[in-house]
């Protein structure tokens, strides 16, 4: 019994530490990922599904979709939803987020994207400041990271000061004021279909 | 003793896998309760949002596309630069009003360099070579800087989302600006001779800008589940950020 516990602990700890993004590596890792993403977006020869798969693979490991989904929904709405509803919501939210983010990247795939700096943010978190040098303006895009057991993950992206989490939270609150959770899920589903 | 350590580590590892508590983010993402958002013009705003959307999709975008086809991109970038340079008085005065003297002087330097060496502002050596930053301020931001609240949300025809404070601020900025006819008798550098010309210039500027950002409006629109609340919220977030800077 003891031996089993020991192995379990070691396995769990290793699982947590492996692939963890360290603070020192954030800048370099993000730069590489963004460059790769742009290269993928510019690649006309790759079939669309494969391209989407590769792109998601790049960002899945640093975006904490689940946390973002939960914050956007808010605690009371989350805990009052059934397990089934929660699962469906997480799926739909993740898909929307990915589509939205890649859509933006694609708009600017011919522009320079520069990593500006990594600064402390709200006591325990970090903000990676980047900018997109577009044709007529420079857009500031910030990625907010939080520390989840020594692994730094993104929990919010703000484009020109507009936080995607705040925007979603505001929208969901407005919708849930008059509609049920299932109706919200339906709206999300419909949007996903339209955008495909 | 060992058992305690193991159990603690085990508990730590397991809890990190099943963490369901995101309450430490509550402070950062506190939003105003929906019923507290004071939106007296919501009916009008929704209708105007639809109207503006219609105009963008059916009028502005096709014209911008045709325009892109005729005029090559570098020239359109030049036009954009020219208009940005023209808006110098607005940025300069509002930086000074907010006592941002260093930023005002950088704007002055930018304007001088770009006008002289940038062929009247078409090129931007101040940004390209000298790496000078832009400090985009307007009167709405000046009022916000001194604590004036945004007031209720108003969607303006053609111009899009705004609020009471920012809408009123259009007047002083028009007064100092070079591309409007407001204050013609006092200010010598006005370009248009009448309202029609002023409208024509603004429209041209708008179409040119849209032509350089093809797909941007649609991309933003896609993020919305309900367009009007989304734009209203995004606009306010953006203004808050701009005022802080």
GROMACS .gro file of C-alpha atoms in nm:
model
  441
    1UNK     CA    1   0.000   0.000   0.000
    2UNK     CA    2   0.282   0.235   0.095
    3UNK     CA    3   0.477   0.150  -0.219
    4UNK     CA    4   0.173   0.219  -0.434
    5UNK     CA    5   0.127   0.557  -0.268
    6UNK     CA    6   0.490   0.646  -0.327
    7UNK     CA    7   0.467   0.562  -0.696
    8UNK     CA    8   0.141   0.750  -0.731
    9UNK     CA    9   0.285   1.063  -0.573
   10UNK     CA   10   0.595   1.057  -0.789
   11UNK     CA   11   0.384   1.000  -1.099
   12UNK     CA   12   0.149   1.286  -1.017
   13UNK     CA   13   0.432   1.525  -0.937
   14UNK     CA   14   0.616   1.437  -1.255
   15UNK     CA   15   0.302   1.480  -1.454
   16UNK     CA   16   0.262   1.828  -1.314
   17UNK     CA   17   0.620   1.937  -1.369
   18UNK     CA   18   0.664   1.796  -1.718
   19UNK     CA   19   0.594   2.054  -1.989
   20UNK     CA   20   0.548   2.323  -1.729
   21UNK     CA   21   0.614   2.669  -1.865
   22UNK     CA   22   0.866   2.849  -1.646
   23UNK     CA   23   0.868   3.224  -1.598
   24UNK     CA   24   1.205   3.267  -1.773
   25UNK     CA   25   1.082   3.086  -2.079
   26UNK     CA   26   0.757   3.272  -2.136
   27UNK     CA   27   0.893   3.537  -2.373
   28UNK     CA   28   1.091   3.295  -2.585
   29UNK     CA   29   0.818   3.033  -2.595
   30UNK     CA   30   0.550   3.282  -2.695
   31UNK     CA   31   0.772   3.430  -2.964
   32UNK     CA   32   0.834   3.087  -3.112
   33UNK     CA   33   0.467   2.995  -3.097
   34UNK     CA   34   0.350   3.316  -3.261
   35UNK     CA   35   0.612   3.283  -3.536
   36UNK     CA   36   0.508   2.925  -3.599
   37UNK     CA   37   0.142   3.023  -3.601
   38UNK     CA   38   0.202   3.295  -3.858
   39UNK     CA   39   0.405   3.058  -4.073
   40UNK     CA   40   0.123   2.805  -4.057
   41UNK     CA   41  -0.136   3.069  -4.146
   42UNK     CA   42   0.068   3.178  -4.446
   43UNK     CA   43   0.110   2.821  -4.568
   44UNK     CA   44  -0.137   2.797  -4.853
   45UNK     CA   45  -0.060   2.435  -4.932
   46UNK     CA   46  -0.161   2.279  -4.606
   47UNK     CA   47  -0.524   2.156  -4.592
   48UNK     CA   48  -0.741   2.368  -4.364
   49UNK     CA   49  -0.820   2.099  -4.108
   50UNK     CA   50  -0.462   1.999  -4.063
   51UNK     CA   51  -0.362   2.362  -4.032
   52UNK     CA   52  -0.625   2.418  -3.765
   53UNK     CA   53  -0.507   2.110  -3.578
   54UNK     CA   54  -0.145   2.223  -3.582
   55UNK     CA   55  -0.238   2.572  -3.470
   56UNK     CA   56  -0.446   2.448  -3.180
   57UNK     CA   57  -0.168   2.217  -3.074
   58UNK     CA   58   0.060   2.520  -3.043
   59UNK     CA   59  -0.171   2.708  -2.813
   60UNK     CA   60  -0.355   2.435  -2.625
   61UNK     CA   61  -0.068   2.391  -2.387
   62UNK     CA   62  -0.051   2.754  -2.278
   63UNK     CA   63  -0.413   2.866  -2.281
   64UNK     CA   64  -0.612   2.760  -1.977
   65UNK     CA   65  -0.942   2.735  -2.164
   66UNK     CA   66  -1.124   2.579  -1.875
   67UNK     CA   67  -1.040   2.856  -1.633
   68UNK     CA   68  -1.126   3.120  -1.890
   69UNK     CA   69  -1.460   2.953  -1.950
   70UNK     CA   70  -1.538   2.938  -1.581
   71UNK     CA   71  -1.445   3.300  -1.508
   72UNK     CA   72  -1.647   3.417  -1.807
   73UNK     CA   73  -1.950   3.234  -1.680
   74UNK     CA   74  -1.914   3.342  -1.320
   75UNK     CA   75  -1.927   3.126  -1.012
   76UNK     CA   76  -2.301   3.124  -0.945
   77UNK     CA   77  -2.393   3.028  -1.300
   78UNK     CA   78  -2.122   2.761  -1.306
   79UNK     CA   79  -2.216   2.586  -0.982
   80UNK     CA   80  -2.585   2.590  -1.064
   81UNK     CA   81  -2.532   2.416  -1.398
   82UNK     CA   82  -2.551   2.037  -1.430
   83UNK     CA   83  -2.240   1.833  -1.508
   84UNK     CA   84  -2.370   1.779  -1.859
   85UNK     CA   85  -2.432   2.148  -1.912
   86UNK     CA   86  -2.091   2.234  -1.774
   87UNK     CA   87  -1.919   1.995  -2.011
   88UNK     CA   88  -2.110   2.121  -2.311
   89UNK     CA   89  -2.036   2.478  -2.212
   90UNK     CA   90  -1.662   2.413  -2.179
   91UNK     CA   91  -1.655   2.257  -2.524
   92UNK     CA   92  -1.846   2.537  -2.691
   93UNK     CA   93  -1.650   2.811  -2.515
   94UNK     CA   94  -1.315   2.657  -2.604
   95UNK     CA   95  -1.413   2.629  -2.967
   96UNK     CA   96  -1.532   2.989  -2.983
   97UNK     CA   97  -1.218   3.117  -2.819
   98UNK     CA   98  -0.991   2.926  -3.053
   99UNK     CA   99  -1.181   3.038  -3.362
  100UNK     CA  100  -1.178   3.397  -3.245
  101UNK     CA  101  -0.806   3.402  -3.165
  102UNK     CA  102  -0.701   3.237  -3.488
  103UNK     CA  103  -0.931   3.464  -3.684
  104UNK     CA  104  -0.744   3.763  -3.544
  105UNK     CA  105  -0.403   3.610  -3.608
  106UNK     CA  106  -0.504   3.544  -3.966
  107UNK     CA  107  -0.602   3.908  -4.018
  108UNK     CA  108  -0.252   4.017  -3.929
  109UNK     CA  109  -0.046   3.731  -4.065
  110UNK     CA  110   0.148   3.964  -4.293
  111UNK     CA  111   0.238   4.208  -4.022
  112UNK     CA  112   0.515   4.218  -3.766
  113UNK     CA  113   0.423   4.081  -3.429
  114UNK     CA  114   0.673   4.186  -3.167
  115UNK     CA  115   0.713   4.073  -2.809
  116UNK     CA  116   0.765   4.390  -2.608
  117UNK     CA  117   0.809   4.290  -2.245
  118UNK     CA  118   0.707   4.061  -1.963
  119UNK     CA  119   0.593   4.261  -1.662
  120UNK     CA  120   0.445   4.178  -1.320
  121UNK     CA  121   0.068   4.206  -1.309
  122UNK     CA  122  -0.166   4.221  -1.011
  123UNK     CA  123   0.073   4.087  -0.746
  124UNK     CA  124   0.104   3.722  -0.838
  125UNK     CA  125   0.060   3.725  -1.215
  126UNK     CA  126   0.250   3.827  -1.526
  127UNK     CA  127   0.159   4.016  -1.839
  128UNK     CA  128   0.327   3.956  -2.170
  129UNK     CA  129   0.303   4.273  -2.376
  130UNK     CA  130   0.315   4.233  -2.751
  131UNK     CA  131   0.232   4.457  -3.040
  132UNK     CA  132   0.110   4.404  -3.392
  133UNK     CA  133   0.249   4.658  -3.635
  134UNK     CA  134  -0.041   4.689  -3.876
  135UNK     CA  135  -0.045   4.903  -4.187
  136UNK     CA  136  -0.189   5.217  -4.034
  137UNK     CA  137  -0.165   5.161  -3.661
  138UNK     CA  138   0.013   4.962  -3.394
  139UNK     CA  139  -0.210   4.738  -3.186
  140UNK     CA  140  -0.115   4.642  -2.834
  141UNK     CA  141  -0.202   4.284  -2.744
  142UNK     CA  142  -0.140   4.166  -2.390
  143UNK     CA  143  -0.144   3.810  -2.260
  144UNK     CA  144  -0.208   3.767  -1.891
  145UNK     CA  145  -0.044   3.467  -1.729
  146UNK     CA  146  -0.110   3.309  -1.392
  147UNK     CA  147   0.091   3.050  -1.207
  148UNK     CA  148  -0.074   2.709  -1.178
  149UNK     CA  149   0.166   2.497  -0.976
  150UNK     CA  150   0.480   2.625  -1.147
  151UNK     CA  151   0.323   2.620  -1.488
  152UNK     CA  152   0.241   2.959  -1.632
  153UNK     CA  153  -0.084   2.961  -1.829
  154UNK     CA  154  -0.278   3.231  -2.009
  155UNK     CA  155  -0.607   3.328  -1.848
  156UNK     CA  156  -0.688   3.642  -2.045
  157UNK     CA  157  -0.594   3.824  -2.363
  158UNK     CA  158  -0.651   4.194  -2.401
  159UNK     CA  159  -0.652   4.361  -2.736
  160UNK     CA  160  -0.625   4.741  -2.718
  161UNK     CA  161  -0.751   4.729  -2.363
  162UNK     CA  162  -1.052   4.510  -2.439
  163UNK     CA  163  -1.026   4.197  -2.228
  164UNK     CA  164  -1.182   3.893  -2.389
  165UNK     CA  165  -1.279   3.752  -2.051
  166UNK     CA  166  -1.448   4.075  -1.943
  167UNK     CA  167  -1.629   4.096  -2.274
  168UNK     CA  168  -1.756   3.740  -2.254
  169UNK     CA  169  -1.850   3.777  -1.889
  170UNK     CA  170  -2.046   4.091  -1.965
  171UNK     CA  171  -2.224   3.926  -2.256
  172UNK     CA  172  -2.309   3.608  -2.067
  173UNK     CA  173  -2.441   3.802  -1.771
  174UNK     CA  174  -2.665   4.000  -2.000
  175UNK     CA  175  -2.794   3.689  -2.172
  176UNK     CA  176  -2.849   3.490  -1.852
  177UNK     CA  177  -3.054   3.776  -1.712
  178UNK     CA  178  -3.337   3.686  -1.949
  179UNK     CA  179  -3.254   3.340  -2.075
  180UNK     CA  180  -3.183   2.998  -1.930
  181UNK     CA  181  -2.845   2.829  -1.932
  182UNK     CA  182  -2.961   2.593  -2.205
  183UNK     CA  183  -3.065   2.886  -2.420
  184UNK     CA  184  -2.716   3.035  -2.373
  185UNK     CA  185  -2.565   2.704  -2.484
  186UNK     CA  186  -2.789   2.708  -2.788
  187UNK     CA  187  -2.674   3.060  -2.879
  188UNK     CA  188  -2.311   2.954  -2.847
  189UNK     CA  189  -2.376   2.651  -3.061
  190UNK     CA  190  -2.546   2.853  -3.332
  191UNK     CA  191  -2.260   3.103  -3.340
  192UNK     CA  192  -2.012   2.821  -3.380
  193UNK     CA  193  -2.205   2.683  -3.673
  194UNK     CA  194  -2.229   3.020  -3.845
  195UNK     CA  195  -1.859   3.083  -3.811
  196UNK     CA  196  -1.751   2.750  -3.957
  197UNK     CA  197   0.618   1.148   0.966
  198UNK     CA  198   0.689   1.013   0.622
  199UNK     CA  199   0.326   0.919   0.585
  200UNK     CA  200   0.222   1.277   0.658
  201UNK     CA  201   0.460   1.413   0.398
  202UNK     CA  202   0.340   1.167   0.139
  203UNK     CA  203  -0.022   1.239   0.207
  204UNK     CA  204   0.040   1.612   0.184
  205UNK     CA  205   0.222   1.577  -0.145
  206UNK     CA  206  -0.047   1.347  -0.272
  207UNK     CA  207  -0.316   1.589  -0.168
  208UNK     CA  208  -0.128   1.875  -0.330
  209UNK     CA  209  -0.091   1.688  -0.657
  210UNK     CA  210  -0.448   1.574  -0.668
  211UNK     CA  211  -0.589   1.910  -0.577
  212UNK     CA  212  -0.394   2.074  -0.855
  213UNK     CA  213  -0.552   1.838  -1.103
  214UNK     CA  214  -0.904   1.900  -0.989
  215UNK     CA  215  -0.891   2.266  -0.893
  216UNK     CA  216  -1.237   2.407  -0.932
  217UNK     CA  217  -1.189   2.727  -0.740
  218UNK     CA  218  -1.140   3.038  -0.945
  219UNK     CA  219  -1.244   3.286  -0.684
  220UNK     CA  220  -0.907   3.458  -0.679
  221UNK     CA  221  -0.993   3.600  -1.019
  222UNK     CA  222  -1.314   3.756  -0.896
  223UNK     CA  223  -1.149   4.084  -0.804
  224UNK     CA  224  -0.998   4.135  -1.145
  225UNK     CA  225  -1.314   4.053  -1.334
  226UNK     CA  226  -1.574   4.222  -1.122
  227UNK     CA  227  -1.834   4.349  -1.362
  228UNK     CA  228  -2.116   4.590  -1.298
  229UNK     CA  229  -2.439   4.408  -1.233
  230UNK     CA  230  -2.642   4.418  -1.551
  231UNK     CA  231  -2.929   4.600  -1.389
  232UNK     CA  232  -2.692   4.875  -1.281
  233UNK     CA  233  -2.583   4.963  -1.631
  234UNK     CA  234  -2.760   5.287  -1.702
  235UNK     CA  235  -2.863   5.270  -2.065
  236UNK     CA  236  -3.158   5.500  -2.124
  237UNK     CA  237  -3.113   5.505  -2.500
  238UNK     CA  238  -3.082   5.130  -2.544
  239UNK     CA  239  -3.372   5.107  -2.789
  240UNK     CA  240  -3.232   5.380  -3.011
  241UNK     CA  241  -2.877   5.245  -2.968
  242UNK     CA  242  -2.974   4.898  -3.082
  243UNK     CA  243  -3.146   5.036  -3.390
  244UNK     CA  244  -2.855   5.262  -3.475
  245UNK     CA  245  -2.613   4.971  -3.431
  246UNK     CA  246  -2.809   4.776  -3.689
  247UNK     CA  247  -2.815   5.078  -3.917
  248UNK     CA  248  -2.439   5.132  -3.890
  249UNK     CA  249  -2.380   4.762  -3.946
  250UNK     CA  250  -2.591   4.778  -4.261
  251UNK     CA  251  -2.399   5.081  -4.387
  252UNK     CA  252  -2.063   4.916  -4.322
  253UNK     CA  253  -2.148   4.587  -4.487
  254UNK     CA  254  -2.342   4.730  -4.780
  255UNK     CA  255  -2.184   5.065  -4.849
  256UNK     CA  256  -1.848   5.121  -4.686
  257UNK     CA  257  -1.699   4.775  -4.745
  258UNK     CA  258  -1.780   4.749  -5.117
  259UNK     CA  259  -1.656   5.102  -5.178
  260UNK     CA  260  -1.340   5.026  -4.982
  261UNK     CA  261  -1.286   4.710  -5.185
  262UNK     CA  262  -1.324   4.894  -5.513
  263UNK     CA  263  -1.095   5.166  -5.386
  264UNK     CA  264  -0.830   4.907  -5.286
  265UNK     CA  265  -0.844   4.767  -5.634
  266UNK     CA  266  -0.766   5.104  -5.788
  267UNK     CA  267  -0.511   5.241  -5.547
  268UNK     CA  268  -0.212   5.025  -5.447
  269UNK     CA  269  -0.153   4.969  -5.080
  270UNK     CA  270   0.160   5.180  -5.027
  271UNK     CA  271  -0.031   5.482  -5.154
  272UNK     CA  272  -0.324   5.409  -4.926
  273UNK     CA  273  -0.085   5.380  -4.634
  274UNK     CA  274   0.051   5.718  -4.740
  275UNK     CA  275  -0.299   5.864  -4.733
  276UNK     CA  276  -0.355   5.721  -4.386
  277UNK     CA  277  -0.028   5.869  -4.267
  278UNK     CA  278  -0.122   6.203  -4.414
  279UNK     CA  279  -0.450   6.214  -4.222
  280UNK     CA  280  -0.283   6.098  -3.902
  281UNK     CA  281  -0.032   6.379  -3.938
  282UNK     CA  282  -0.310   6.631  -3.999
  283UNK     CA  283  -0.470   6.535  -3.669
  284UNK     CA  284  -0.162   6.663  -3.487
  285UNK     CA  285  -0.326   6.972  -3.334
  286UNK     CA  286  -0.584   6.757  -3.156
  287UNK     CA  287  -0.323   6.522  -3.010
  288UNK     CA  288  -0.091   6.809  -2.920
  289UNK     CA  289  -0.347   7.027  -2.745
  290UNK     CA  290  -0.502   6.740  -2.551
  291UNK     CA  291  -0.167   6.613  -2.432
  292UNK     CA  292  -0.093   6.963  -2.302
  293UNK     CA  293  -0.434   6.992  -2.138
  294UNK     CA  294  -0.357   6.670  -1.953
  295UNK     CA  295  -0.019   6.813  -1.854
  296UNK     CA  296   0.157   6.542  -2.050
  297UNK     CA  297   0.427   6.779  -2.164
  298UNK     CA  298   0.687   6.520  -2.259
  299UNK     CA  299   0.434   6.338  -2.478
  300UNK     CA  300   0.324   6.669  -2.634
  301UNK     CA  301   0.681   6.751  -2.728
  302UNK     CA  302   0.732   6.407  -2.882
  303UNK     CA  303   0.415   6.465  -3.086
  304UNK     CA  304   0.552   6.802  -3.198
  305UNK     CA  305   0.878   6.641  -3.301
  306UNK     CA  306   0.690   6.368  -3.487
  307UNK     CA  307   0.480   6.626  -3.669
  308UNK     CA  308   0.781   6.834  -3.768
  309UNK     CA  309   0.991   6.543  -3.889
  310UNK     CA  310   0.707   6.376  -4.075
  311UNK     CA  311   0.589   6.698  -4.238
  312UNK     CA  312   0.933   6.809  -4.353
  313UNK     CA  313   1.105   6.480  -4.427
  314UNK     CA  314   0.789   6.279  -4.480
  315UNK     CA  315   0.660   6.486  -4.770
  316UNK     CA  316   0.382   6.654  -4.581
  317UNK     CA  317   0.315   6.356  -4.359
  318UNK     CA  318   0.274   6.087  -4.625
  319UNK     CA  319   0.581   5.907  -4.499
  320UNK     CA  320   0.662   5.848  -4.134
  321UNK     CA  321   1.037   5.875  -4.078
  322UNK     CA  322   0.968   5.985  -3.719
  323UNK     CA  323   0.823   5.645  -3.643
  324UNK     CA  324   1.029   5.436  -3.884
  325UNK     CA  325   1.375   5.581  -3.828
  326UNK     CA  326   1.355   5.771  -3.501
  327UNK     CA  327   1.115   5.523  -3.341
  328UNK     CA  328   0.910   5.805  -3.191
  329UNK     CA  329   0.596   5.691  -3.015
  330UNK     CA  330   0.253   5.826  -3.082
  331UNK     CA  331   0.047   5.969  -2.796
  332UNK     CA  332  -0.307   5.965  -2.919
  333UNK     CA  333  -0.519   6.192  -2.700
  334UNK     CA  334  -0.855   6.352  -2.764
  335UNK     CA  335  -1.084   6.576  -2.566
  336UNK     CA  336  -1.294   6.284  -2.439
  337UNK     CA  337  -0.978   6.137  -2.289
  338UNK     CA  338  -0.889   6.477  -2.144
  339UNK     CA  339  -1.224   6.497  -1.968
  340UNK     CA  340  -1.185   6.137  -1.855
  341UNK     CA  341  -0.838   6.217  -1.727
  342UNK     CA  342  -0.986   6.480  -1.498
  343UNK     CA  343  -1.248   6.242  -1.369
  344UNK     CA  344  -1.545   6.315  -1.594
  345UNK     CA  345  -1.748   5.995  -1.614
  346UNK     CA  346  -1.850   5.858  -1.948
  347UNK     CA  347  -2.221   5.917  -1.911
  348UNK     CA  348  -2.470   5.697  -2.087
  349UNK     CA  349  -2.392   5.513  -2.405
  350UNK     CA  350  -2.495   5.664  -2.738
  351UNK     CA  351  -2.444   5.508  -3.078
  352UNK     CA  352  -2.381   5.779  -3.334
  353UNK     CA  353  -2.490   5.742  -3.696
  354UNK     CA  354  -2.191   5.643  -3.910
  355UNK     CA  355  -1.943   5.716  -3.634
  356UNK     CA  356  -2.044   5.421  -3.420
  357UNK     CA  357  -2.034   5.365  -3.044
  358UNK     CA  358  -1.980   5.665  -2.820
  359UNK     CA  359  -2.097   5.801  -2.488
  360UNK     CA  360  -2.226   6.134  -2.364
  361UNK     CA  361  -1.883   6.265  -2.266
  362UNK     CA  362  -1.713   6.156  -2.587
  363UNK     CA  363  -1.994   6.281  -2.805
  364UNK     CA  364  -1.976   6.628  -2.652
  365UNK     CA  365  -1.597   6.616  -2.694
  366UNK     CA  366  -1.634   6.598  -3.070
  367UNK     CA  367  -1.703   6.972  -3.065
  368UNK     CA  368  -1.378   7.102  -2.914
  369UNK     CA  369  -1.175   6.856  -3.119
  370UNK     CA  370  -1.352   6.968  -3.435
  371UNK     CA  371  -1.270   7.323  -3.340
  372UNK     CA  372  -0.896   7.258  -3.328
  373UNK     CA  373  -0.890   6.998  -3.602
  374UNK     CA  374  -0.790   7.081  -3.957
  375UNK     CA  375  -1.048   6.872  -4.137
  376UNK     CA  376  -1.367   7.027  -4.007
  377UNK     CA  377  -1.531   7.363  -4.061
  378UNK     CA  378  -1.600   7.433  -3.693
  379UNK     CA  379  -1.426   7.750  -3.577
  380UNK     CA  380  -1.337   7.853  -3.929
  381UNK     CA  381  -1.332   8.218  -3.843
  382UNK     CA  382  -1.078   8.174  -3.564
  383UNK     CA  383  -0.844   7.908  -3.696
  384UNK     CA  384  -0.643   7.960  -4.010
  385UNK     CA  385  -0.539   7.608  -4.103
  386UNK     CA  386  -0.881   7.471  -4.184
  387UNK     CA  387  -0.885   7.276  -4.508
  388UNK     CA  388  -1.248   7.229  -4.611
  389UNK     CA  389  -1.446   7.535  -4.719
  390UNK     CA  390  -1.786   7.405  -4.627
  391UNK     CA  391  -1.971   7.124  -4.453
  392UNK     CA  392  -1.998   6.917  -4.769
  393UNK     CA  393  -1.624   6.920  -4.823
  394UNK     CA  394  -1.567   6.838  -4.458
  395UNK     CA  395  -1.800   6.542  -4.482
  396UNK     CA  396  -1.629   6.431  -4.801
  397UNK     CA  397  -1.287   6.442  -4.639
  398UNK     CA  398  -1.399   6.242  -4.334
  399UNK     CA  399  -1.568   5.984  -4.549
  400UNK     CA  400  -1.259   5.947  -4.765
  401UNK     CA  401  -1.044   5.904  -4.456
  402UNK     CA  402  -1.285   5.641  -4.328
  403UNK     CA  403  -1.297   5.445  -4.653
  404UNK     CA  404  -0.920   5.456  -4.678
  405UNK     CA  405  -0.883   5.324  -4.325
  406UNK     CA  406  -1.130   5.043  -4.386
  407UNK     CA  407  -0.946   4.947  -4.704
  408UNK     CA  408  -0.631   4.894  -4.501
  409UNK     CA  409  -0.805   4.677  -4.245
  410UNK     CA  410  -1.012   4.444  -4.455
  411UNK     CA  411  -1.195   4.189  -4.247
  412UNK     CA  412  -1.135   4.360  -3.916
  413UNK     CA  413  -1.495   4.467  -3.857
  414UNK     CA  414  -1.628   4.120  -3.943
  415UNK     CA  415  -1.375   3.960  -3.713
  416UNK     CA  416  -1.481   4.182  -3.424
  417UNK     CA  417  -1.846   4.124  -3.505
  418UNK     CA  418  -1.797   3.748  -3.488
  419UNK     CA  419  -1.690   3.772  -3.128
  420UNK     CA  420  -2.030   3.905  -3.034
  421UNK     CA  421  -2.325   3.693  -2.942
  422UNK     CA  422  -2.538   4.006  -2.926
  423UNK     CA  423  -2.379   4.286  -3.124
  424UNK     CA  424  -2.498   4.596  -2.941
  425UNK     CA  425  -2.409   4.498  -2.579
  426UNK     CA  426  -2.080   4.364  -2.705
  427UNK     CA  427  -1.983   4.685  -2.886
  428UNK     CA  428  -2.101   4.897  -2.594
  429UNK     CA  429  -1.889   4.700  -2.349
  430UNK     CA  430  -1.583   4.683  -2.574
  431UNK     CA  431  -1.603   5.056  -2.642
  432UNK     CA  432  -1.610   5.141  -2.271
  433UNK     CA  433  -1.320   4.907  -2.194
  434UNK     CA  434  -1.117   5.061  -2.473
  435UNK     CA  435  -1.188   5.417  -2.360
  436UNK     CA  436  -1.094   5.333  -2.001
  437UNK     CA  437  -0.762   5.199  -2.124
  438UNK     CA  438  -0.702   5.501  -2.347
  439UNK     CA  439  -0.776   5.741  -2.063
  440UNK     CA  440  -0.535   5.559  -1.833
  441UNK     CA  441  -0.251   5.581  -2.081
   0.00000   0.00000   0.00000
